């Protein structure tokens, strides 16, 4: 009992050490935009790996080794001590990534890559370091995979901008298979701009190059992309699009536009608003070329410009963003307002999720089901 208490006390204290380190990193990154960070690899120690493990979703699917997060946690100290030693002595090797597929609401399947708990633990610890470095650089309109930001904030941000800004046209754009087409060389250059610790870069390259095993048993050796499902992928995606899209829009598109313009991005899902049609058309002409420079392709059939003005509502189209349909309407007091309601696709997606949940929990006790159902319904009503 005393040994357990002592271990937990030691872990809590060392957890604070990580927070202090991350705070110092973020403070330096905020104060000096050109600061190059070194000696980051040493933060991947036992104490910080324990903290990273705590952030893992314990209900998530297991990786190729079949070990669950719960099983890993039963021998946590032993497991992370082993990882720490492997990292120190450069003996760490990534495991194969297990490929699974989930149904997309509009048809088709979305591939996910499930790493082992061991790999996921190291990825989370590394992700925390990268977030502390790059977060101060990310622009306000980038909402996905960021602390205290999410889909809800992205929808509210866009609605507020459209309500109070002078915008007449919306450009809806879709990047074809973004996560599967991230160029590794470009990503490395983007990371190295602020990370001068080669061991961290090498570690990330190992995850990017890790073999992916299909349900059929076939093994793929990726030359590009970062698997959705990996804990490290979100921060890598944000870093990539920060350069490929966000900075370009902020430094080039906005200054060259004659009227107001605004970008709202959540991961690889984004829309742009413009006051003048000529600005929107110029943006559409150059967007494909810009993304193409970084190995990305627009889905032409999903990329379009629509009129979206408070002054000619009868001529307006609507557009969807993150499962919500945006439109201009009159309030009860006769004021022009932007409304956003669950889109048809979003509603179908919600129904599909409920069906899957019912199928998985049909053998559970009713009281447990009712409690979880109430939580889900409250969450849906808050959307």
mmCIF file of C-alpha atoms in Angstrom:
data_model
loop_
_atom_site.group_PDB
_atom_site.id
_atom_site.type_symbol
_atom_site.label_atom_id
_atom_site.label_comp_id
_atom_site.label_asym_id
_atom_site.label_seq_id
_atom_site.Cartn_x
_atom_site.Cartn_y
_atom_site.Cartn_z
ATOM 1 C CA UNK A 1 0.000 0.000 0.000
ATOM 2 C CA UNK A 2 2.774 2.429 0.945
ATOM 3 C CA UNK A 3 4.706 1.477 -2.206
ATOM 4 C CA UNK A 4 1.658 2.250 -4.388
ATOM 5 C CA UNK A 5 1.061 5.568 -2.645
ATOM 6 C CA UNK A 6 4.723 6.499 -3.030
ATOM 7 C CA UNK A 7 4.658 5.615 -6.736
ATOM 8 C CA UNK A 8 1.527 7.693 -7.365
ATOM 9 C CA UNK A 9 2.966 10.661 -5.478
ATOM 10 C CA UNK A 10 6.136 10.453 -7.520
ATOM 11 C CA UNK A 11 4.145 10.288 -10.773
ATOM 12 C CA UNK A 12 2.009 13.318 -9.898
ATOM 13 C CA UNK A 13 5.065 15.400 -9.079
ATOM 14 C CA UNK A 14 6.803 14.419 -12.295
ATOM 15 C CA UNK A 15 3.651 15.178 -14.259
ATOM 16 C CA UNK A 16 4.033 18.772 -13.149
ATOM 17 C CA UNK A 17 7.580 18.695 -14.524
ATOM 18 C CA UNK A 18 6.211 17.983 -18.007
ATOM 19 C CA UNK A 19 3.686 20.791 -17.704
ATOM 20 C CA UNK A 20 6.472 23.141 -16.653
ATOM 21 C CA UNK A 21 8.603 22.047 -19.627
ATOM 22 C CA UNK A 22 5.731 22.477 -22.071
ATOM 23 C CA UNK A 23 4.897 25.858 -20.586
ATOM 24 C CA UNK A 24 8.506 26.984 -21.063
ATOM 25 C CA UNK A 25 8.531 25.712 -24.642
ATOM 26 C CA UNK A 26 5.283 27.502 -25.477
ATOM 27 C CA UNK A 27 6.494 30.670 -23.769
ATOM 28 C CA UNK A 28 9.677 30.661 -25.859
ATOM 29 C CA UNK A 29 7.740 29.903 -29.047
ATOM 30 C CA UNK A 30 5.376 32.808 -28.342
ATOM 31 C CA UNK A 31 8.111 35.267 -27.397
ATOM 32 C CA UNK A 32 10.510 34.415 -30.224
ATOM 33 C CA UNK A 33 8.888 33.195 -33.450
ATOM 34 C CA UNK A 34 12.296 32.260 -34.886
ATOM 35 C CA UNK A 35 13.495 30.172 -31.941
ATOM 36 C CA UNK A 36 14.817 26.729 -32.905
ATOM 37 C CA UNK A 37 14.148 24.010 -30.333
ATOM 38 C CA UNK A 38 16.758 21.415 -29.429
ATOM 39 C CA UNK A 39 17.072 18.658 -26.801
ATOM 40 C CA UNK A 40 13.386 17.765 -27.015
ATOM 41 C CA UNK A 41 13.944 14.011 -27.174
ATOM 42 C CA UNK A 42 14.896 13.921 -23.495
ATOM 43 C CA UNK A 43 11.289 14.795 -22.633
ATOM 44 C CA UNK A 44 10.242 11.337 -23.846
ATOM 45 C CA UNK A 45 11.082 9.844 -20.471
ATOM 46 C CA UNK A 46 9.205 7.440 -18.233
ATOM 47 C CA UNK A 47 7.333 10.115 -16.299
ATOM 48 C CA UNK A 48 6.069 11.901 -19.388
ATOM 49 C CA UNK A 49 5.145 8.618 -21.063
ATOM 50 C CA UNK A 50 2.985 7.785 -18.037
ATOM 51 C CA UNK A 51 1.243 11.118 -18.424
ATOM 52 C CA UNK A 52 0.759 10.465 -22.143
ATOM 53 C CA UNK A 53 -0.778 7.049 -21.443
ATOM 54 C CA UNK A 54 -3.394 8.683 -19.215
ATOM 55 C CA UNK A 55 -4.678 10.604 -22.247
ATOM 56 C CA UNK A 56 -5.373 7.454 -24.251
ATOM 57 C CA UNK A 57 -8.988 6.515 -24.832
ATOM 58 C CA UNK A 58 -9.151 3.283 -22.851
ATOM 59 C CA UNK A 59 -12.097 2.057 -24.951
ATOM 60 C CA UNK A 60 -10.283 2.462 -28.285
ATOM 61 C CA UNK A 61 -9.540 -0.513 -30.526
ATOM 62 C CA UNK A 62 -6.292 -2.362 -29.963
ATOM 63 C CA UNK A 63 -3.459 -2.318 -32.475
ATOM 64 C CA UNK A 64 -1.875 -5.173 -34.394
ATOM 65 C CA UNK A 65 -0.508 -6.801 -31.211
ATOM 66 C CA UNK A 66 -4.006 -7.130 -29.730
ATOM 67 C CA UNK A 67 -2.987 -5.449 -26.465
ATOM 68 C CA UNK A 68 -5.695 -3.164 -25.084
ATOM 69 C CA UNK A 69 -5.006 0.105 -23.270
ATOM 70 C CA UNK A 70 -6.349 -1.480 -20.090
ATOM 71 C CA UNK A 71 -3.951 -4.426 -20.365
ATOM 72 C CA UNK A 72 -1.049 -2.059 -21.042
ATOM 73 C CA UNK A 73 -1.989 -0.077 -17.939
ATOM 74 C CA UNK A 74 -1.952 -3.132 -15.680
ATOM 75 C CA UNK A 75 1.854 -3.148 -15.950
ATOM 76 C CA UNK A 76 2.256 0.535 -16.712
ATOM 77 C CA UNK A 77 5.537 1.210 -14.887
ATOM 78 C CA UNK A 78 7.171 -1.832 -16.427
ATOM 79 C CA UNK A 79 5.876 -0.997 -19.919
ATOM 80 C CA UNK A 80 6.963 2.654 -19.965
ATOM 81 C CA UNK A 81 10.326 1.832 -18.381
ATOM 82 C CA UNK A 82 10.929 -0.581 -21.239
ATOM 83 C CA UNK A 83 9.912 2.075 -23.791
ATOM 84 C CA UNK A 84 12.144 4.668 -22.152
ATOM 85 C CA UNK A 85 15.135 2.326 -22.404
ATOM 86 C CA UNK A 86 14.394 1.548 -26.069
ATOM 87 C CA UNK A 87 14.193 5.251 -26.889
ATOM 88 C CA UNK A 88 17.413 6.052 -25.014
ATOM 89 C CA UNK A 89 19.384 3.297 -26.740
ATOM 90 C CA UNK A 90 17.819 3.843 -30.196
ATOM 91 C CA UNK A 91 16.314 0.337 -30.149
ATOM 92 C CA UNK A 92 12.720 1.507 -30.513
ATOM 93 C CA UNK A 93 10.965 0.101 -33.587
ATOM 94 C CA UNK A 94 7.464 0.996 -34.707
ATOM 95 C CA UNK A 95 4.880 -1.739 -35.073
ATOM 96 C CA UNK A 96 2.675 -2.248 -38.103
ATOM 97 C CA UNK A 97 -0.386 -0.002 -38.174
ATOM 98 C CA UNK A 98 -3.694 -1.877 -38.278
ATOM 99 C CA UNK A 99 -5.963 -0.628 -41.044
ATOM 100 C CA UNK A 100 -9.700 -0.550 -40.393
ATOM 101 C CA UNK A 101 -12.523 1.036 -42.355
ATOM 102 C CA UNK A 102 -15.583 2.972 -41.233
ATOM 103 C CA UNK A 103 -18.623 3.823 -43.310
ATOM 104 C CA UNK A 104 -18.882 7.393 -44.609
ATOM 105 C CA UNK A 105 -22.339 9.029 -44.390
ATOM 106 C CA UNK A 106 -22.380 9.799 -48.106
ATOM 107 C CA UNK A 107 -21.312 6.299 -49.066
ATOM 108 C CA UNK A 108 -17.906 4.707 -49.351
ATOM 109 C CA UNK A 109 -15.436 3.968 -46.587
ATOM 110 C CA UNK A 110 -12.900 6.020 -44.653
ATOM 111 C CA UNK A 111 -9.612 4.269 -43.779
ATOM 112 C CA UNK A 112 -8.276 4.535 -40.240
ATOM 113 C CA UNK A 113 -4.850 3.490 -39.002
ATOM 114 C CA UNK A 114 -4.763 2.020 -35.491
ATOM 115 C CA UNK A 115 -1.308 2.014 -33.833
ATOM 116 C CA UNK A 116 -0.416 -0.177 -30.866
ATOM 117 C CA UNK A 117 -0.859 1.272 -27.374
ATOM 118 C CA UNK A 118 2.920 1.437 -27.074
ATOM 119 C CA UNK A 119 3.283 3.517 -30.247
ATOM 120 C CA UNK A 120 0.268 5.620 -29.344
ATOM 121 C CA UNK A 121 1.768 6.464 -25.939
ATOM 122 C CA UNK A 122 4.986 7.760 -27.509
ATOM 123 C CA UNK A 123 3.009 9.623 -30.169
ATOM 124 C CA UNK A 124 0.923 11.437 -27.561
ATOM 125 C CA UNK A 125 4.027 12.476 -25.618
ATOM 126 C CA UNK A 126 5.580 13.771 -28.849
ATOM 127 C CA UNK A 127 2.353 15.477 -29.887
ATOM 128 C CA UNK A 128 2.310 17.482 -26.650
ATOM 129 C CA UNK A 129 5.802 18.774 -27.398
ATOM 130 C CA UNK A 130 4.933 19.729 -30.983
ATOM 131 C CA UNK A 131 1.737 21.462 -29.878
ATOM 132 C CA UNK A 132 3.670 23.604 -27.405
ATOM 133 C CA UNK A 133 6.029 24.645 -30.219
ATOM 134 C CA UNK A 134 3.577 25.262 -33.054
ATOM 135 C CA UNK A 135 0.364 26.312 -31.301
ATOM 136 C CA UNK A 136 1.469 29.963 -30.868
ATOM 137 C CA UNK A 137 1.872 30.208 -34.666
ATOM 138 C CA UNK A 138 -1.501 28.821 -35.698
ATOM 139 C CA UNK A 139 -3.997 31.421 -36.883
ATOM 140 C CA UNK A 140 -7.329 32.178 -35.242
ATOM 141 C CA UNK A 141 -9.468 30.677 -38.011
ATOM 142 C CA UNK A 142 -7.821 27.238 -37.676
ATOM 143 C CA UNK A 143 -10.078 25.295 -35.310
ATOM 144 C CA UNK A 144 -9.517 21.569 -35.703
ATOM 145 C CA UNK A 145 -7.527 19.441 -33.228
ATOM 146 C CA UNK A 146 -6.662 22.392 -31.002
ATOM 147 C CA UNK A 147 -7.106 22.891 -27.277
ATOM 148 C CA UNK A 148 -10.366 24.632 -26.317
ATOM 149 C CA UNK A 149 -11.413 24.681 -29.968
ATOM 150 C CA UNK A 150 -13.516 22.277 -31.929
ATOM 151 C CA UNK A 151 -16.292 21.856 -34.467
ATOM 152 C CA UNK A 152 -18.754 23.831 -32.329
ATOM 153 C CA UNK A 153 -16.357 26.783 -32.042
ATOM 154 C CA UNK A 154 -15.619 26.612 -35.783
ATOM 155 C CA UNK A 155 -19.324 26.786 -36.672
ATOM 156 C CA UNK A 156 -19.910 29.657 -34.233
ATOM 157 C CA UNK A 157 -16.826 31.505 -35.501
ATOM 158 C CA UNK A 158 -17.962 31.274 -39.114
ATOM 159 C CA UNK A 159 -21.542 32.289 -38.256
ATOM 160 C CA UNK A 160 -20.326 35.347 -36.353
ATOM 161 C CA UNK A 161 -17.965 36.406 -39.145
ATOM 162 C CA UNK A 162 -20.689 36.121 -41.775
ATOM 163 C CA UNK A 163 -23.215 37.970 -39.595
ATOM 164 C CA UNK A 164 -21.007 40.979 -38.939
ATOM 165 C CA UNK A 165 -18.748 41.004 -42.008
ATOM 166 C CA UNK A 166 -19.390 42.261 -45.519
ATOM 167 C CA UNK A 167 -19.395 39.039 -47.503
ATOM 168 C CA UNK A 168 -21.336 38.141 -50.624
ATOM 169 C CA UNK A 169 -19.725 34.961 -51.947
ATOM 170 C CA UNK A 170 -18.709 31.662 -50.396
ATOM 171 C CA UNK A 171 -16.145 29.264 -51.811
ATOM 172 C CA UNK A 172 -16.657 25.685 -50.688
ATOM 173 C CA UNK A 173 -13.590 23.522 -51.238
ATOM 174 C CA UNK A 174 -12.729 19.900 -50.619
ATOM 175 C CA UNK A 175 -9.238 18.388 -50.569
ATOM 176 C CA UNK A 176 -9.255 14.908 -52.044
ATOM 177 C CA UNK A 177 -7.934 12.357 -49.532
ATOM 178 C CA UNK A 178 -5.869 14.877 -47.581
ATOM 179 C CA UNK A 179 -4.489 12.533 -44.902
ATOM 180 C CA UNK A 180 -3.442 9.990 -47.545
ATOM 181 C CA UNK A 181 -1.532 12.543 -49.623
ATOM 182 C CA UNK A 182 0.595 14.520 -47.181
ATOM 183 C CA UNK A 183 4.046 14.803 -48.766
ATOM 184 C CA UNK A 184 6.658 13.521 -46.311
ATOM 185 C CA UNK A 185 9.482 15.720 -47.588
ATOM 186 C CA UNK A 186 7.401 18.881 -47.361
ATOM 187 C CA UNK A 187 6.213 17.928 -43.894
ATOM 188 C CA UNK A 188 9.780 17.319 -42.743
ATOM 189 C CA UNK A 189 10.826 20.775 -43.956
ATOM 190 C CA UNK A 190 7.869 22.358 -42.168
ATOM 191 C CA UNK A 191 8.716 20.611 -38.902
ATOM 192 C CA UNK A 192 12.427 21.349 -39.122
ATOM 193 C CA UNK A 193 11.814 25.069 -39.340
ATOM 194 C CA UNK A 194 11.418 25.101 -35.547
ATOM 195 C CA UNK A 195 12.564 21.639 -34.423
ATOM 196 C CA UNK A 196 16.339 21.147 -34.518
ATOM 197 C CA UNK A 197 16.333 17.844 -32.646
ATOM 198 C CA UNK A 198 17.043 15.219 -35.322
ATOM 199 C CA UNK A 199 15.935 12.406 -33.017
ATOM 200 C CA UNK A 200 12.404 13.831 -32.850
ATOM 201 C CA UNK A 201 12.278 14.239 -36.639
ATOM 202 C CA UNK A 202 13.567 10.681 -37.131
ATOM 203 C CA UNK A 203 10.935 9.370 -34.720
ATOM 204 C CA UNK A 204 8.153 11.078 -36.677
ATOM 205 C CA UNK A 205 9.556 9.703 -39.943
ATOM 206 C CA UNK A 206 9.391 6.190 -38.476
ATOM 207 C CA UNK A 207 5.669 6.612 -37.815
ATOM 208 C CA UNK A 208 5.068 8.047 -41.280
ATOM 209 C CA UNK A 209 6.887 5.124 -42.916
ATOM 210 C CA UNK A 210 5.416 2.417 -40.665
ATOM 211 C CA UNK A 211 3.901 -0.456 -42.615
ATOM 212 C CA UNK A 212 0.097 -0.607 -42.760
ATOM 213 C CA UNK A 213 -1.529 -4.018 -42.615
ATOM 214 C CA UNK A 214 -4.880 -4.366 -44.373
ATOM 215 C CA UNK A 215 -7.702 -6.611 -43.082
ATOM 216 C CA UNK A 216 -6.672 -9.017 -45.881
ATOM 217 C CA UNK A 217 -3.175 -9.326 -44.394
ATOM 218 C CA UNK A 218 -1.553 -7.360 -47.207
ATOM 219 C CA UNK A 219 1.115 -4.924 -45.986
ATOM 220 C CA UNK A 220 1.460 -1.482 -47.534
ATOM 221 C CA UNK A 221 4.647 0.588 -47.265
ATOM 222 C CA UNK A 222 3.445 4.207 -47.427
ATOM 223 C CA UNK A 223 5.456 6.759 -49.398
ATOM 224 C CA UNK A 224 3.125 9.593 -48.452
ATOM 225 C CA UNK A 225 0.299 10.376 -46.044
ATOM 226 C CA UNK A 226 -0.242 10.191 -42.305
ATOM 227 C CA UNK A 227 -2.870 7.682 -41.091
ATOM 228 C CA UNK A 228 -6.092 8.992 -39.591
ATOM 229 C CA UNK A 229 -6.297 7.335 -36.200
ATOM 230 C CA UNK A 230 -2.695 7.979 -35.209
ATOM 231 C CA UNK A 231 -2.307 10.277 -32.205
ATOM 232 C CA UNK A 232 0.436 12.259 -33.952
ATOM 233 C CA UNK A 233 -1.537 12.835 -37.185
ATOM 234 C CA UNK A 234 -3.691 15.829 -36.086
ATOM 235 C CA UNK A 235 -0.767 18.102 -35.167
ATOM 236 C CA UNK A 236 1.077 17.051 -38.338
ATOM 237 C CA UNK A 237 -2.024 17.841 -40.399
ATOM 238 C CA UNK A 238 -2.373 21.266 -38.799
ATOM 239 C CA UNK A 239 1.296 22.062 -39.380
ATOM 240 C CA UNK A 240 0.983 21.022 -43.028
ATOM 241 C CA UNK A 241 -2.142 23.053 -43.763
ATOM 242 C CA UNK A 242 -0.814 25.991 -41.755
ATOM 243 C CA UNK A 243 1.808 26.343 -44.485
ATOM 244 C CA UNK A 244 -0.095 25.045 -47.492
ATOM 245 C CA UNK A 245 -3.267 27.068 -46.860
ATOM 246 C CA UNK A 246 -3.526 29.277 -43.757
ATOM 247 C CA UNK A 247 -0.382 31.404 -44.158
ATOM 248 C CA UNK A 248 -0.922 31.725 -47.902
ATOM 249 C CA UNK A 249 -4.456 33.000 -47.317
ATOM 250 C CA UNK A 250 -3.316 35.409 -44.599
ATOM 251 C CA UNK A 251 -0.174 36.730 -46.335
ATOM 252 C CA UNK A 252 -1.151 36.599 -50.024
ATOM 253 C CA UNK A 253 -4.898 36.180 -50.606
ATOM 254 C CA UNK A 254 -6.146 38.739 -48.064
ATOM 255 C CA UNK A 255 -3.742 41.574 -48.993
ATOM 256 C CA UNK A 256 -4.487 41.114 -52.727
ATOM 257 C CA UNK A 257 -8.268 41.055 -52.266
ATOM 258 C CA UNK A 258 -10.145 44.297 -52.926
ATOM 259 C CA UNK A 259 -12.769 43.562 -50.282
ATOM 260 C CA UNK A 260 -13.101 41.613 -47.056
ATOM 261 C CA UNK A 261 -12.308 37.904 -47.095
ATOM 262 C CA UNK A 262 -12.161 35.244 -44.417
ATOM 263 C CA UNK A 263 -11.017 31.636 -44.083
ATOM 264 C CA UNK A 264 -12.586 29.163 -41.641
ATOM 265 C CA UNK A 265 -10.825 25.796 -41.382
ATOM 266 C CA UNK A 266 -11.422 22.697 -39.297
ATOM 267 C CA UNK A 267 -8.712 20.127 -40.106
ATOM 268 C CA UNK A 268 -8.979 19.602 -43.896
ATOM 269 C CA UNK A 269 -12.536 20.963 -44.089
ATOM 270 C CA UNK A 270 -12.678 24.669 -44.951
ATOM 271 C CA UNK A 271 -14.747 27.447 -46.525
ATOM 272 C CA UNK A 272 -13.767 30.973 -47.591
ATOM 273 C CA UNK A 273 -15.965 34.074 -47.670
ATOM 274 C CA UNK A 274 -15.442 37.059 -49.996
ATOM 275 C CA UNK A 275 -17.098 40.417 -50.472
ATOM 276 C CA UNK A 276 -16.456 40.615 -54.212
ATOM 277 C CA UNK A 277 -17.030 37.978 -56.845
ATOM 278 C CA UNK A 278 -13.759 38.806 -58.632
ATOM 279 C CA UNK A 279 -11.796 38.087 -55.454
ATOM 280 C CA UNK A 280 -13.571 34.755 -55.013
ATOM 281 C CA UNK A 281 -12.941 33.828 -58.657
ATOM 282 C CA UNK A 282 -9.253 34.746 -58.398
ATOM 283 C CA UNK A 283 -8.961 32.606 -55.264
ATOM 284 C CA UNK A 284 -10.589 29.620 -56.976
ATOM 285 C CA UNK A 285 -8.215 29.911 -59.935
ATOM 286 C CA UNK A 286 -5.117 29.874 -57.739
ATOM 287 C CA UNK A 287 -6.218 27.489 -54.969
ATOM 288 C CA UNK A 288 -5.666 24.300 -56.964
ATOM 289 C CA UNK A 289 -2.173 25.372 -58.010
ATOM 290 C CA UNK A 290 -1.276 26.328 -54.444
ATOM 291 C CA UNK A 291 -2.394 22.998 -52.989
ATOM 292 C CA UNK A 292 -0.814 21.124 -55.895
ATOM 293 C CA UNK A 293 2.576 22.515 -54.896
ATOM 294 C CA UNK A 294 2.250 20.459 -51.699
ATOM 295 C CA UNK A 295 0.982 17.297 -53.379
ATOM 296 C CA UNK A 296 -2.687 17.965 -52.650
ATOM 297 C CA UNK A 297 -5.600 17.884 -55.097
ATOM 298 C CA UNK A 298 -8.986 19.583 -55.028
ATOM 299 C CA UNK A 299 -12.083 17.447 -55.489
ATOM 300 C CA UNK A 300 -13.445 19.488 -58.401
ATOM 301 C CA UNK A 301 -16.985 18.139 -58.070
ATOM 302 C CA UNK A 302 -17.133 19.350 -54.448
ATOM 303 C CA UNK A 303 -15.457 22.725 -54.993
ATOM 304 C CA UNK A 304 -17.726 25.600 -55.971
ATOM 305 C CA UNK A 305 -18.581 29.264 -55.474
ATOM 306 C CA UNK A 306 -22.049 30.362 -54.353
ATOM 307 C CA UNK A 307 -23.756 33.701 -53.824
ATOM 308 C CA UNK A 308 -24.477 34.318 -50.146
ATOM 309 C CA UNK A 309 -25.740 37.844 -49.467
ATOM 310 C CA UNK A 310 -28.000 39.338 -46.820
ATOM 311 C CA UNK A 311 -29.425 41.734 -49.415
ATOM 312 C CA UNK A 312 -30.735 39.251 -51.975
ATOM 313 C CA UNK A 313 -31.779 36.259 -49.938
ATOM 314 C CA UNK A 314 -34.103 34.945 -52.625
ATOM 315 C CA UNK A 315 -31.092 34.519 -54.959
ATOM 316 C CA UNK A 316 -28.908 32.889 -52.321
ATOM 317 C CA UNK A 317 -27.753 29.326 -52.148
ATOM 318 C CA UNK A 318 -27.021 27.551 -48.881
ATOM 319 C CA UNK A 319 -23.796 25.783 -47.980
ATOM 320 C CA UNK A 320 -22.740 23.061 -45.553
ATOM 321 C CA UNK A 321 -19.844 23.190 -43.103
ATOM 322 C CA UNK A 322 -19.091 20.557 -40.462
ATOM 323 C CA UNK A 323 -22.522 18.987 -40.686
ATOM 324 C CA UNK A 324 -24.489 22.261 -40.579
ATOM 325 C CA UNK A 325 -26.357 24.089 -43.329
ATOM 326 C CA UNK A 326 -25.829 27.872 -43.314
ATOM 327 C CA UNK A 327 -28.443 30.271 -44.687
ATOM 328 C CA UNK A 328 -29.645 33.861 -44.410
ATOM 329 C CA UNK A 329 -33.037 34.310 -42.742
ATOM 330 C CA UNK A 330 -35.164 36.957 -41.040
ATOM 331 C CA UNK A 331 -35.352 36.937 -37.252
ATOM 332 C CA UNK A 332 -38.653 37.392 -35.428
ATOM 333 C CA UNK A 333 -37.746 41.056 -35.072
ATOM 334 C CA UNK A 334 -37.187 41.361 -38.806
ATOM 335 C CA UNK A 335 -33.383 41.438 -38.663
ATOM 336 C CA UNK A 336 -31.175 39.633 -41.159
ATOM 337 C CA UNK A 337 -29.376 36.776 -39.411
ATOM 338 C CA UNK A 338 -27.274 33.753 -40.280
ATOM 339 C CA UNK A 339 -28.733 30.456 -39.125
ATOM 340 C CA UNK A 340 -27.023 27.087 -39.086
ATOM 341 C CA UNK A 341 -29.007 23.912 -38.659
ATOM 342 C CA UNK A 342 -28.042 20.267 -38.890
ATOM 343 C CA UNK A 343 -27.613 19.403 -42.558
ATOM 344 C CA UNK A 344 -29.286 16.423 -44.185
ATOM 345 C CA UNK A 345 -25.929 14.661 -44.320
ATOM 346 C CA UNK A 346 -25.257 15.573 -40.688
ATOM 347 C CA UNK A 347 -28.648 14.212 -39.642
ATOM 348 C CA UNK A 348 -28.038 10.956 -41.520
ATOM 349 C CA UNK A 349 -24.633 10.688 -39.847
ATOM 350 C CA UNK A 350 -26.208 11.139 -36.408
ATOM 351 C CA UNK A 351 -28.862 8.510 -37.124
ATOM 352 C CA UNK A 352 -26.172 6.099 -38.316
ATOM 353 C CA UNK A 353 -24.166 6.661 -35.113
ATOM 354 C CA UNK A 354 -27.279 6.004 -33.015
ATOM 355 C CA UNK A 355 -27.915 2.778 -34.927
ATOM 356 C CA UNK A 356 -24.342 1.626 -34.331
ATOM 357 C CA UNK A 357 -24.590 2.530 -30.634
ATOM 358 C CA UNK A 358 -27.875 0.621 -30.256
ATOM 359 C CA UNK A 359 -26.357 -2.414 -31.966
ATOM 360 C CA UNK A 360 -23.311 -2.385 -29.662
ATOM 361 C CA UNK A 361 -25.287 -1.821 -26.438
ATOM 362 C CA UNK A 362 -28.383 -3.944 -27.073
ATOM 363 C CA UNK A 363 -27.238 -6.474 -24.463
ATOM 364 C CA UNK A 364 -26.592 -3.850 -21.765
ATOM 365 C CA UNK A 365 -28.895 -3.216 -18.821
ATOM 366 C CA UNK A 366 -31.669 -0.719 -19.564
ATOM 367 C CA UNK A 367 -30.748 1.745 -16.805
ATOM 368 C CA UNK A 368 -27.211 2.018 -18.171
ATOM 369 C CA UNK A 369 -28.549 2.496 -21.705
ATOM 370 C CA UNK A 370 -31.009 5.211 -20.610
ATOM 371 C CA UNK A 371 -28.291 7.168 -18.829
ATOM 372 C CA UNK A 372 -26.003 7.109 -21.870
ATOM 373 C CA UNK A 373 -28.915 7.857 -24.214
ATOM 374 C CA UNK A 374 -29.813 10.988 -22.241
ATOM 375 C CA UNK A 375 -26.205 12.160 -22.508
ATOM 376 C CA UNK A 376 -26.217 11.632 -26.277
ATOM 377 C CA UNK A 377 -29.538 13.440 -26.732
ATOM 378 C CA UNK A 378 -28.385 16.407 -24.643
ATOM 379 C CA UNK A 379 -25.234 16.593 -26.754
ATOM 380 C CA UNK A 380 -27.276 16.540 -29.972
ATOM 381 C CA UNK A 381 -29.652 19.265 -28.746
ATOM 382 C CA UNK A 382 -26.710 21.540 -27.920
ATOM 383 C CA UNK A 383 -25.537 21.456 -31.521
#
